XYZ file of C-alpha atoms in Angstrom:
754
model
C -0.040 -0.073 0.033
C 2.853 2.392 1.012
C 4.363 1.630 -2.563
C 1.199 2.624 -4.221
C 0.822 5.781 -2.125
C 4.385 6.992 -3.014
C 3.398 6.339 -6.800
C 0.488 8.520 -6.284
C 2.596 11.491 -4.781
C 5.125 10.914 -7.664
C 2.139 11.083 -10.127
C 0.621 14.140 -8.653
C 4.110 15.877 -8.323
C 4.769 15.200 -12.143
C 1.361 16.554 -12.980
C 1.607 19.514 -10.750
C 5.232 20.275 -12.188
C 3.885 19.862 -15.684
C 1.067 22.266 -15.310
C 3.309 24.695 -13.890
C 5.592 24.501 -16.680
C 2.992 24.819 -19.198
C 1.041 27.417 -17.621
C -1.998 25.398 -17.478
C -3.942 23.528 -14.751
C -5.122 19.969 -14.130
C -8.586 18.999 -14.839
C -9.479 17.801 -11.346
C -12.590 16.311 -12.702
C -10.721 13.634 -15.141
C -8.754 12.160 -11.968
C -10.276 9.262 -10.364
C -12.244 9.774 -6.876
C -10.144 7.531 -4.999
C -7.031 9.364 -6.258
C -8.401 12.956 -5.447
C -9.441 11.750 -2.026
C -6.145 10.104 -1.017
C -4.285 13.051 -2.447
C -6.416 15.360 -0.057
C -5.632 13.266 2.879
C -2.028 12.479 2.283
C -1.167 16.315 1.295
C -3.607 17.909 3.840
C -5.160 19.963 1.106
C -8.027 20.617 3.096
C -10.346 19.172 0.828
C -9.905 21.833 -1.970
C -9.380 19.453 -4.730
C -12.488 17.413 -3.677
C -14.681 20.464 -3.607
C -13.492 21.482 -6.917
C -14.424 17.977 -8.198
C -18.035 18.272 -6.926
C -18.434 21.716 -8.291
C -17.247 20.579 -11.664
C -19.630 17.796 -11.841
C -22.520 20.277 -10.898
C -21.421 22.251 -14.069
C -20.891 19.291 -16.196
C -24.207 17.463 -15.448
C -26.450 17.305 -17.949
C -29.456 18.490 -15.785
C -30.043 22.096 -14.708
C -27.369 23.536 -12.547
C -28.221 22.937 -9.018
C -28.067 26.264 -7.762
C -28.402 26.080 -4.034
C -26.036 23.029 -3.855
C -23.369 24.772 -5.929
C -23.436 27.825 -4.039
C -23.127 25.885 -0.739
C -19.951 24.355 -2.276
C -18.744 27.536 -3.290
C -19.199 29.227 0.289
C -16.862 26.170 1.536
C -14.297 26.834 -1.011
C -14.577 30.675 -0.068
C -13.983 29.680 3.685
C -10.688 27.733 2.773
C -9.563 30.668 0.642
C -10.031 32.999 3.602
C -7.858 30.687 5.932
C -4.322 31.697 6.538
C -3.069 28.766 5.053
C -3.058 25.168 4.922
C -0.051 23.254 6.819
C 1.657 20.782 4.540
C 1.395 17.083 5.216
C 4.410 15.040 6.684
C 4.861 13.407 3.559
C 4.804 16.581 1.209
C 8.212 16.787 -0.615
C 7.070 19.213 -3.440
C 9.314 22.308 -2.979
C 7.232 23.989 -5.915
C 4.190 24.203 -3.709
C 5.698 25.329 -0.565
C 5.969 28.847 0.798
C 8.878 30.499 2.933
C 6.523 29.769 5.891
C 6.039 26.067 4.931
C 2.143 26.548 4.143
C 0.448 25.901 1.126
C -1.782 28.440 -0.235
C -5.378 27.586 -0.878
C -5.406 30.064 -3.747
C -2.521 28.178 -5.534
C -4.234 24.623 -5.056
C -7.192 26.067 -6.666
C -5.384 27.427 -9.386
C -3.276 24.206 -9.966
C -6.457 22.144 -10.152
C -8.442 24.053 -12.626
C -10.476 26.333 -10.175
C -10.050 29.368 -12.068
C -11.599 27.821 -15.332
C -14.261 26.350 -13.279
C -15.351 29.600 -11.787
C -15.323 31.467 -15.153
C -17.504 28.780 -16.766
C -19.991 29.291 -13.921
C -20.081 32.803 -14.447
C -21.043 32.099 -18.203
C -23.612 29.476 -17.334
C -27.103 30.432 -17.957
C -28.018 29.724 -14.286
C -31.998 29.021 -15.403
C -34.652 29.869 -12.872
C -35.143 26.310 -12.525
C -33.187 23.362 -11.156
C -33.394 19.455 -11.303
C -33.612 17.888 -7.610
C -34.465 14.244 -7.136
C -35.953 13.831 -10.422
C -38.419 16.783 -10.018
C -38.167 20.547 -11.097
C -37.438 23.421 -8.387
C -37.729 26.883 -9.024
C -34.919 29.121 -8.147
C -35.312 32.549 -7.009
C -33.144 35.344 -8.843
C -31.278 36.182 -5.495
C -30.029 32.638 -5.378
C -28.561 32.886 -8.771
C -26.963 36.341 -7.984
C -25.743 34.825 -4.498
C -24.073 31.991 -6.840
C -22.315 34.481 -9.140
C -21.451 36.892 -6.288
C -19.641 33.842 -4.467
C -17.775 33.203 -7.709
C -16.805 36.765 -8.009
C -15.512 36.839 -4.562
C -13.365 33.738 -5.151
C -11.890 35.137 -8.216
C -11.013 38.585 -6.321
C -9.307 36.534 -3.546
C -7.211 34.606 -6.130
C -6.111 37.724 -7.947
C -4.870 39.121 -4.675
C -3.023 36.073 -3.568
C -1.651 34.145 -6.724
C 0.637 35.647 -9.031
C -0.250 35.640 -12.744
C -4.012 34.950 -12.384
C -5.258 38.773 -12.982
C -2.929 39.054 -15.815
C -4.152 35.641 -17.460
C -7.714 36.720 -17.023
C -6.906 40.297 -18.590
C -6.421 38.399 -21.789
C -10.040 37.102 -21.821
C -11.679 40.069 -23.490
C -14.983 38.316 -23.520
C -14.859 37.756 -19.788
C -14.297 41.519 -19.005
C -17.314 42.461 -21.344
C -19.291 39.882 -19.408
C -18.247 41.203 -15.865
C -19.712 44.521 -16.706
C -23.196 42.758 -16.867
C -22.836 41.776 -13.094
C -22.590 45.662 -12.222
C -26.319 45.862 -12.715
C -27.398 43.785 -9.792
C -26.886 45.088 -6.281
C -25.696 41.527 -4.778
C -23.041 41.174 -7.567
C -21.982 44.724 -7.994
C -19.104 45.063 -5.412
C -17.436 41.816 -6.181
C -17.637 42.355 -9.855
C -16.362 45.773 -9.478
C -13.207 44.450 -7.567
C -12.550 41.751 -10.048
C -12.765 44.370 -12.875
C -10.192 46.377 -10.929
C -7.783 43.362 -10.480
C -8.070 42.579 -14.204
C -8.070 46.038 -15.657
C -4.787 46.779 -13.483
C -2.884 43.880 -14.837
C -4.205 44.513 -18.610
C -1.495 45.773 -20.849
C -3.957 47.634 -23.135
C -6.864 49.675 -22.516
C -10.247 48.412 -23.259
C -12.488 50.127 -25.719
C -15.727 51.549 -23.700
C -17.750 51.128 -26.957
C -17.745 47.371 -26.628
C -19.482 47.697 -23.101
C -23.378 47.402 -24.528
C -24.711 48.293 -21.128
C -22.390 51.546 -20.311
C -25.153 54.022 -20.682
C -27.529 51.871 -18.460
C -25.144 51.488 -15.751
C -24.284 55.475 -15.778
C -28.116 56.142 -15.514
C -29.468 53.801 -13.012
C -26.465 53.149 -10.566
C -27.236 54.753 -7.238
C -24.601 57.179 -6.107
C -22.558 54.864 -3.863
C -22.062 52.245 -6.479
C -21.567 54.986 -9.253
C -18.662 56.190 -7.076
C -17.207 52.661 -6.852
C -17.833 52.396 -10.642
C -15.698 55.210 -11.305
C -12.693 53.238 -9.828
C -13.260 50.955 -12.737
C -13.494 53.830 -15.194
C -10.354 55.288 -14.145
C -8.635 52.314 -15.630
C -10.156 53.092 -19.091
C -9.507 56.705 -19.188
C -5.588 56.913 -18.982
C -2.610 54.678 -19.866
C -2.029 53.862 -16.455
C 1.152 51.853 -17.364
C 2.772 54.793 -19.487
C 2.014 57.255 -16.392
C 3.799 54.799 -13.920
C 6.802 54.381 -16.358
C 7.342 58.369 -16.589
C 10.094 58.375 -14.170
C 11.947 60.711 -16.717
C 10.866 62.718 -19.915
C 12.878 60.333 -21.972
C 11.122 57.447 -20.662
C 7.621 59.303 -21.174
C 8.539 60.085 -25.013
C 9.592 56.529 -25.570
C 6.505 55.471 -23.966
C 4.304 57.735 -26.142
C 5.841 56.716 -29.366
C 5.189 52.940 -28.523
C 1.611 53.834 -27.267
C 0.101 56.339 -29.463
C -2.779 54.003 -30.014
C -3.527 53.528 -26.079
C -3.485 57.382 -26.025
C -6.093 57.644 -28.631
C -8.285 54.987 -27.162
C -8.118 56.894 -23.767
C -9.423 59.873 -25.610
C -11.961 57.804 -27.319
C -13.198 56.522 -23.885
C -13.451 59.950 -22.316
C -15.354 61.246 -25.469
C -17.706 58.124 -24.964
C -18.574 59.159 -21.371
C -19.066 62.502 -22.213
C -21.642 61.876 -24.791
C -23.724 60.227 -22.142
C -25.753 63.359 -21.012
C -26.242 62.528 -17.232
C -22.716 61.268 -16.648
C -20.915 64.733 -15.716
C -24.149 65.776 -13.922
C -24.311 62.559 -11.749
C -20.550 63.138 -10.885
C -20.866 66.630 -9.980
C -23.925 66.071 -7.942
C -21.930 63.178 -5.938
C -18.914 65.444 -5.720
C -20.634 68.416 -4.172
C -23.040 66.446 -2.119
C -22.641 67.734 1.531
C -20.697 65.839 4.150
C -23.333 66.883 6.669
C -22.789 68.871 9.774
C -20.349 66.227 11.217
C -16.560 66.602 10.939
C -14.880 64.522 8.033
C -13.390 62.259 10.544
C -15.620 60.382 12.607
C -15.724 62.318 15.931
C -15.503 59.336 18.209
C -11.887 58.211 16.940
C -8.710 60.154 16.923
C -6.699 61.579 14.038
C -3.888 60.358 11.853
C -2.847 56.535 11.465
C -3.807 55.649 15.131
C -7.367 56.862 14.570
C -7.529 55.196 11.181
C -6.724 51.802 12.592
C -9.086 52.320 15.502
C -11.925 52.958 13.016
C -11.016 49.986 10.987
C -10.821 47.905 13.849
C -14.226 49.060 15.085
C -15.353 48.774 11.543
C -14.728 45.065 11.610
C -16.105 44.648 15.238
C -19.260 46.210 14.088
C -19.641 43.870 10.902
C -19.678 40.886 13.394
C -22.170 42.647 15.677
C -24.587 43.525 12.780
C -25.425 39.717 12.541
C -26.242 39.653 16.300
C -29.897 40.171 16.891
C -29.513 41.386 20.344
C -27.489 44.622 19.111
C -28.600 47.771 20.838
C -30.650 49.430 18.530
C -29.971 52.751 20.405
C -26.387 52.776 19.183
C -27.099 52.173 15.659
C -27.834 55.949 14.449
C -24.419 57.136 15.659
C -22.689 54.143 14.317
C -24.651 54.171 10.888
C -23.875 57.836 10.718
C -20.057 57.286 11.086
C -19.833 54.699 8.463
C -22.088 56.617 6.170
C -19.662 59.411 6.543
C -16.621 57.544 5.907
C -18.054 55.935 2.848
C -19.074 59.679 1.703
C -15.427 60.720 2.033
C -14.115 57.541 -0.083
C -16.872 58.185 -2.835
C -15.577 61.766 -3.424
C -11.971 60.694 -3.453
C -12.947 58.493 -6.450
C -15.205 61.186 -8.284
C -12.664 63.964 -7.754
C -9.931 61.719 -9.316
C -12.043 60.755 -12.437
C -12.802 64.588 -12.927
C -9.522 65.285 -12.843
C -8.614 62.920 -15.575
C -11.185 64.530 -17.652
C -9.898 68.091 -17.007
C -6.265 67.092 -18.089
C -7.412 65.227 -21.174
C -7.910 65.962 -24.967
C -11.595 67.066 -24.022
C -10.644 69.499 -21.302
C -12.323 72.369 -22.913
C -15.585 70.711 -23.294
C -15.617 69.223 -19.916
C -14.548 72.558 -18.361
C -17.327 74.266 -20.088
C -20.015 71.471 -18.721
C -18.712 71.531 -15.275
C -18.988 75.284 -15.189
C -22.795 75.016 -16.236
C -23.271 72.376 -13.726
C -22.178 74.760 -10.854
C -19.343 72.402 -9.874
C -17.375 75.400 -8.048
C -20.124 76.753 -6.145
C -21.033 73.156 -4.769
C -16.955 72.673 -4.011
C -17.160 75.987 -2.212
C -19.958 75.083 -0.011
C -18.124 71.463 0.564
C -15.033 73.318 1.610
C -16.694 74.388 4.790
C -17.589 70.920 5.548
C -13.963 69.610 5.684
C -11.769 70.247 8.809
C -8.576 71.843 6.950
C -6.949 72.739 10.263
C -5.894 70.597 13.351
C -4.876 71.523 17.041
C -1.151 71.180 17.833
C -1.981 67.878 19.472
C -3.275 66.392 16.169
C -1.022 67.802 13.652
C 0.949 64.338 12.911
C -1.845 63.906 10.174
C -0.564 66.956 8.214
C 3.230 66.488 9.028
C 5.901 65.055 6.745
C 7.555 62.623 9.231
C 8.729 59.163 8.348
C 6.481 56.971 6.291
C 3.530 59.361 6.017
C 0.391 57.159 5.262
C -2.531 58.495 3.273
C -5.714 58.501 5.301
C -9.181 58.762 3.793
C -9.071 62.535 5.449
C -5.764 63.359 3.562
C -6.690 61.639 0.256
C -10.048 63.684 0.093
C -8.148 67.047 0.588
C -5.340 66.250 -1.732
C -7.717 65.222 -4.749
C -9.939 68.232 -3.988
C -7.229 70.577 -4.353
C -6.097 68.742 -7.497
C -9.695 69.105 -8.960
C -9.512 73.048 -8.166
C -5.824 73.234 -9.881
C -7.155 71.277 -12.875
C -10.429 73.156 -13.294
C -8.863 76.727 -13.249
C -5.382 75.896 -14.799
C -5.060 78.191 -17.834
C -8.623 78.732 -18.320
C -10.919 81.745 -18.600
C -13.669 80.069 -16.212
C -11.262 80.457 -13.388
C -12.984 83.496 -11.978
C -15.875 81.234 -10.956
C -13.575 80.603 -7.923
C -14.497 84.136 -6.723
C -17.774 85.417 -5.241
C -19.911 88.018 -6.976
C -18.749 90.730 -4.734
C -15.049 89.476 -5.245
C -15.740 89.738 -9.102
C -16.600 93.313 -8.537
C -13.617 94.059 -6.281
C -11.258 92.607 -9.021
C -12.847 94.603 -11.849
C -12.185 97.767 -9.566
C -8.539 96.612 -9.270
C -7.930 96.715 -12.896
C -9.682 100.218 -13.274
C -7.759 101.512 -10.297
C -4.529 100.629 -12.041
C -5.553 101.965 -15.491
C -5.722 98.508 -16.956
C -8.143 97.072 -19.363
C -10.550 94.758 -17.622
C -10.430 91.431 -19.430
C -13.701 90.863 -21.630
C -14.141 87.126 -19.933
C -14.305 88.623 -16.560
C -16.804 91.352 -17.604
C -19.033 88.634 -19.393
C -18.776 86.194 -16.466
C -22.093 84.422 -15.260
C -22.248 85.449 -11.655
C -24.921 82.749 -11.290
C -22.074 80.088 -11.551
C -19.827 81.950 -9.132
C -19.298 81.183 -5.466
C -22.148 82.161 -3.152
C -21.584 84.040 -0.037
C -18.918 86.809 0.969
C -15.648 84.631 0.189
C -15.190 82.408 -2.922
C -13.208 79.098 -2.976
C -9.863 80.897 -3.874
C -10.181 83.085 -0.848
C -10.974 80.199 1.445
C -7.925 78.189 0.237
C -5.568 81.064 0.646
C -6.734 81.527 4.075
C -5.834 77.802 4.788
C -2.477 78.237 3.291
C -1.695 81.002 5.528
C -2.558 79.031 8.516
C -0.829 75.829 7.502
C 2.620 74.938 9.260
C 5.711 75.461 7.405
C 6.276 71.907 6.759
C 2.883 70.480 6.585
C 2.303 68.191 3.421
C -0.841 69.946 2.583
C 1.011 73.162 1.844
C 2.208 71.856 -1.455
C -1.455 71.150 -2.759
C -2.804 74.358 -1.301
C 0.069 76.212 -3.307
C -0.541 74.391 -6.380
C -4.283 75.167 -6.154
C -3.719 78.923 -6.206
C -0.911 78.516 -8.674
C -3.469 77.020 -11.028
C -5.735 80.086 -10.564
C -2.462 82.503 -11.752
C -0.985 80.259 -14.303
C -1.393 81.008 -18.057
C -1.077 84.662 -19.319
C -0.158 86.801 -16.229
C -2.886 89.017 -15.065
C -2.051 92.063 -12.877
C -5.580 92.069 -11.497
C -5.523 88.360 -10.387
C -2.175 89.171 -8.591
C -2.945 92.089 -6.953
C -6.349 90.518 -5.538
C -4.178 87.866 -3.869
C -1.392 90.370 -2.712
C -3.988 92.292 -1.102
C -4.803 89.238 1.062
C -1.142 89.073 2.233
C -0.061 85.979 -0.022
C 3.221 87.901 -1.143
C 4.277 88.632 2.545
C 3.301 85.176 3.703
C 5.379 83.455 1.009
C 8.460 85.253 1.751
C 8.042 84.542 5.616
C 7.535 80.972 4.523
C 10.645 80.655 2.313
C 12.808 82.359 4.941
C 11.462 80.539 8.241
C 13.778 78.385 10.042
C 11.945 75.344 9.502
C 13.963 72.606 7.286
C 11.011 72.081 4.627
C 11.108 69.396 2.016
C 12.031 70.390 -1.453
C 8.568 69.822 -2.768
C 7.086 72.321 -0.303
C 9.926 74.789 -0.851
C 9.428 74.520 -4.593
C 5.808 75.142 -4.439
C 6.501 78.580 -2.420
C 8.984 79.776 -5.078
C 6.600 78.727 -8.041
C 3.639 80.535 -6.540
C 5.647 83.338 -5.691
C 6.939 83.591 -9.218
C 3.305 83.418 -10.741
C 2.377 86.100 -8.305
C 5.090 88.595 -9.048
C 5.582 87.973 -12.777
C 5.156 91.323 -15.013
C 3.727 92.919 -11.998
C 5.610 96.038 -11.227
C 3.467 96.794 -8.231
C 4.364 93.382 -6.654
C 8.048 94.126 -7.132
C 7.566 97.708 -5.383
C 5.744 95.966 -2.524
C 8.320 93.033 -2.283
C 10.935 95.873 -2.014
C 8.907 97.443 0.836
C 8.033 94.802 2.827
C 11.306 92.606 2.966
C 13.697 93.537 5.367
C 17.414 93.558 4.497
C 18.252 90.585 6.956
C 15.415 88.638 5.358
C 16.467 89.475 2.028
C 20.161 88.219 2.576
C 18.324 84.754 3.920
C 16.033 84.934 0.893
C 18.673 85.340 -1.589
C 20.754 82.462 -0.037
C 18.137 80.149 -0.077
C 17.029 80.942 -3.695
C 20.744 80.550 -5.036
C 21.518 77.295 -3.129
C 18.307 75.694 -4.471
C 17.961 76.775 -7.958
C 15.927 73.672 -9.204
C 13.361 74.489 -6.568
C 13.613 78.451 -7.148
C 14.072 78.312 -10.927
C 10.613 79.499 -11.886
C 11.079 82.624 -9.728
C 14.283 83.138 -11.496
C 12.713 82.893 -14.680
C 10.017 85.277 -13.260
C 12.937 87.883 -12.625
C 14.535 87.701 -16.102
C 11.156 87.713 -17.857
C 9.859 90.747 -15.904
C 13.116 92.806 -16.311
C 12.815 92.619 -20.118
C 9.227 93.401 -19.771
C 9.877 96.340 -17.646
C 12.154 97.852 -20.003
C 9.608 97.859 -22.728
C 6.778 98.588 -20.717
C 4.578 101.687 -21.631
C 3.956 102.027 -17.994
C 7.256 102.743 -16.876
C 7.934 99.612 -14.841
C 10.484 99.435 -11.852
C 13.938 100.981 -12.152
C 15.998 97.807 -11.905
C 18.679 99.676 -9.777
C 16.004 100.238 -6.994
C 14.782 96.580 -7.153
C 16.817 94.237 -5.144
C 15.546 91.174 -6.879
C 16.385 92.767 -10.329
C 19.787 93.433 -9.028
C 20.425 89.444 -8.461
C 20.289 88.917 -12.084
C 21.751 92.002 -13.330
C 25.106 91.306 -11.627
C 26.981 89.394 -14.434
C 28.946 87.022 -12.157
C 25.531 86.314 -10.303
C 23.833 85.667 -13.290
C 26.458 83.242 -14.697
C 26.638 81.499 -11.410
C 22.949 80.798 -11.726
C 23.014 79.518 -15.241
C 26.063 77.164 -14.397
C 23.782 75.733 -11.689
C 20.717 75.572 -13.908
C 22.815 73.629 -16.413
C 24.609 71.337 -14.292
C 21.547 70.293 -12.225
C 19.899 68.500 -15.207
C 21.056 65.990 -17.726
C 18.944 64.340 -20.486
C 18.671 61.083 -18.514
C 17.458 62.747 -15.262
C 14.814 65.274 -16.767
C 11.407 64.870 -15.230
C 8.301 67.013 -15.570
C 9.499 68.671 -12.206
C 12.992 69.815 -13.556
C 12.597 70.439 -17.176
C 11.727 73.938 -15.981
C 15.346 74.424 -15.284
C 16.196 73.770 -19.158
C 13.331 76.300 -20.167
C 14.770 78.972 -17.585
C 18.076 78.606 -19.137
C 16.600 79.101 -22.601
C 14.936 82.195 -21.250
C 18.418 83.551 -20.413
C 19.864 82.433 -23.562
C 16.872 84.049 -25.667
C 17.512 87.593 -24.409
C 21.094 87.175 -24.948
C 20.541 86.354 -28.492
C 18.071 89.413 -28.822
C 20.766 91.623 -27.381
C 23.867 90.101 -29.415
C 25.433 88.715 -26.338
C 25.049 84.968 -26.888
C 28.627 84.689 -27.679
C 29.581 86.456 -24.469
C 27.593 83.801 -22.563
C 29.128 80.673 -24.312
C 32.482 82.016 -23.915
C 31.889 82.235 -20.166
C 30.814 78.703 -19.991
C 34.056 77.646 -21.696
C 35.997 79.778 -19.207
C 34.065 78.025 -16.260
C 35.167 74.591 -18.082
C 38.815 75.491 -17.729
C 38.648 76.559 -14.393
C 37.425 73.066 -13.539
C 39.842 71.585 -15.799
C 37.099 69.770 -17.537
C 36.659 70.886 -21.059
C 33.087 70.446 -22.558
C 31.507 69.122 -19.233
C 29.019 72.251 -19.556
C 28.868 72.704 -23.447
C 28.312 68.645 -24.224
C 25.561 68.554 -21.615
C 23.844 71.695 -23.238
C 24.004 70.454 -26.619
C 22.472 67.189 -25.511
C 19.620 69.017 -23.576
C 18.946 71.348 -26.568
C 18.708 68.457 -28.757
C 16.330 66.668 -26.416
C 14.235 69.949 -25.970
C 13.700 70.088 -29.794
C 12.709 66.713 -30.290
C 10.454 66.706 -27.100
C 8.656 70.048 -27.722
C 8.030 69.977 -31.288
C 5.636 67.049 -30.868
C 3.621 68.738 -28.088
C 1.384 71.350 -29.165
C -0.077 71.817 -25.498
C 3.191 72.216 -24.017
C 4.414 74.693 -26.561
C 1.368 76.718 -25.998
C 1.958 76.597 -22.191
C 5.355 78.286 -22.693
C 4.088 80.878 -24.966
C 1.402 81.998 -22.490
C 3.585 81.798 -19.519
C 6.575 83.711 -21.106
C 4.494 86.126 -23.440
C 7.229 84.731 -26.089
C 6.034 83.151 -29.195
C 7.107 79.536 -29.595
C 9.146 80.457 -32.872
C 11.312 82.501 -30.864
C 11.935 79.719 -28.548
C 12.620 77.363 -31.243
C 14.686 79.937 -33.161
C 17.461 80.468 -30.372
C 17.629 76.515 -30.001
C 18.254 76.395 -33.777
C 20.926 78.893 -33.557
C 22.692 77.122 -30.600
C 22.667 73.897 -32.500
C 23.603 74.915 -35.955
C 26.174 72.939 -37.540
C 28.156 75.936 -38.859
C 31.138 75.736 -36.413
C 32.523 78.882 -37.444
C 29.351 80.584 -35.969
C 30.249 82.024 -32.451
C 26.592 81.658 -31.543
C 26.759 77.860 -31.986
C 27.478 75.227 -29.133
C 29.428 73.632 -31.665
C 31.868 76.057 -32.186
C 33.186 75.976 -28.557
C 33.100 72.144 -28.505
C 35.869 72.253 -31.550
C 37.562 75.443 -30.701
C 40.619 73.531 -29.015
C 41.145 71.545 -32.014
C 44.206 72.308 -34.258
C 42.224 73.012 -37.340
C 39.651 75.642 -36.018
C 37.780 77.171 -38.790
C 37.438 80.960 -39.092
C 34.983 82.342 -36.597
C 32.204 84.699 -37.490
C 29.184 86.328 -35.998
C 25.855 84.924 -36.791
């Protein structure tokens, strides 16, 4: 008998190894009953192969599927999967099935014995409304069929999470993906189907075409708001090329990915268009986004803040789920408990909806979506929602907002971040940005233009005040008030600054700038930058970026800076600026752009000798020092969306040098610096590579070219012209980088100006 059993073990091991190599699974229903039972007993597989065999027999039976019986077997299988693990039997000698902790994983066993294919076949089974039982027909309630499918989906979700490769394998089954969308229409199967779809779409290499989803319009129209928010999680995988986004650590990788994935980008654009065409889609999302959080704070008041509060809530949530099945539960406690749970769900719903709206506002159809969201009064709704959120915490509970150690994103911080990202995306370079003001503030802004003898923008005069924020203060003012009160090192500062910067970005507007300066933003930013706290680079950069947008082309702002900053404070400001050029480069660009603007301004501008900030770049040695640091802070292989601005700031300097005929002077200074470092070419070679990359990168990006034009008030042709001059092959031209790279060779060509 022992010999026979060892033979069985050997046979099983052979089949397992063969299935692992081929990527297929064993057909458990093809194995003899005695063999399956003996295998279960000897390897202590907790009856999983036997369960699979029984379920498979139900499916393969010629009679109608016995839904109740099959569901019961699936529930037993589900219990096995939810256990920590199945300890291996004493005679188990199969390393391929062992984990580091020497436990079998039930999920791996299910997969190896054909469980995944079995579950898929069950999902496609017609599951008629009647079944055969002991020779007679028994009616099956629809709720029983839904329970069967929900249990199948729960097991599939479990397998996707615990067994490598299953989600990726399912992602290749397009028919299955389309079929899963049909289960989103039933309440009992919705959550499990949505979870499996998330697993599959996250693992899928290509986007799916939403036009292939036959019931999409019906889903959008009929899903209640909670399920619609969860459905947004599924949709997010179809609206952007997630793999490309994850791989974009550098612009070089981004360009390569886009060359390979143009079809995916077009499909993402097409999917967005498909959803926009559904009339109620954006309307329902706006209603969900702006729905009140009620009078209670965002975080359930019975728990603390930060990670400990989250863990406490999660533990209580699990405890509550257990209690809900207890008939003796105190009914008086339920309203408070229900309210807290409802509040937490509402927070997470909004996070999902805000994220999807951001995808639309940064996509190809931004203008269309932006206009529709304005009509739907998204901004007034968010302005009211702003008051429901606790933005400030006491000193005792500041841990949630501090960047210390491994900062965890709680539901509360996720809500705030996505809220502010949506505000930034809505108003970034768009004429409807003034909807962030109240009607009273719109009138104030118009007066600012007139008081400074500036023409009032036509879009501001034509604004529909019914779509503006209600009350005395608009959303922009509320965000500014929170920023001023937020601690210097708080992570939230970055997102608050970004939201306000989004309002200022685009063509510089003296009215918008003075509106914010009147509310103390300029003084606050200088105080923040020069404060003694050690700030993360992202937060420091966000303050410099915002200050640059606030002052650019604005002579009044420069005069105010001169008047409010003390000599001691300016020295510290200057030291921080010059020692952090990657973070401060947008302010440096603001200075050089503004100085050239003031020289040509019909309003007289600011006398450069009286402006301390202008003196920073007027000094030749200081200007060269900044340029050295800007060029040497980046290379083609390290360029990212965050630091490419250093290259553009360098180009602004070189554009004005070219305009004034000083380009050879700048390039010669670079060569002298190379000689001082005894490293010929280390600046010029890097500059040439950067310029070559800039040319290939920007010429294919109309949106980015337009952004450069708007922010600098310099036509893109001028940008491209100076790059062409610097990269020209004529080595005799003293404005060419190549001239200085070959100047040390014996056969140096005759030089000439160009």
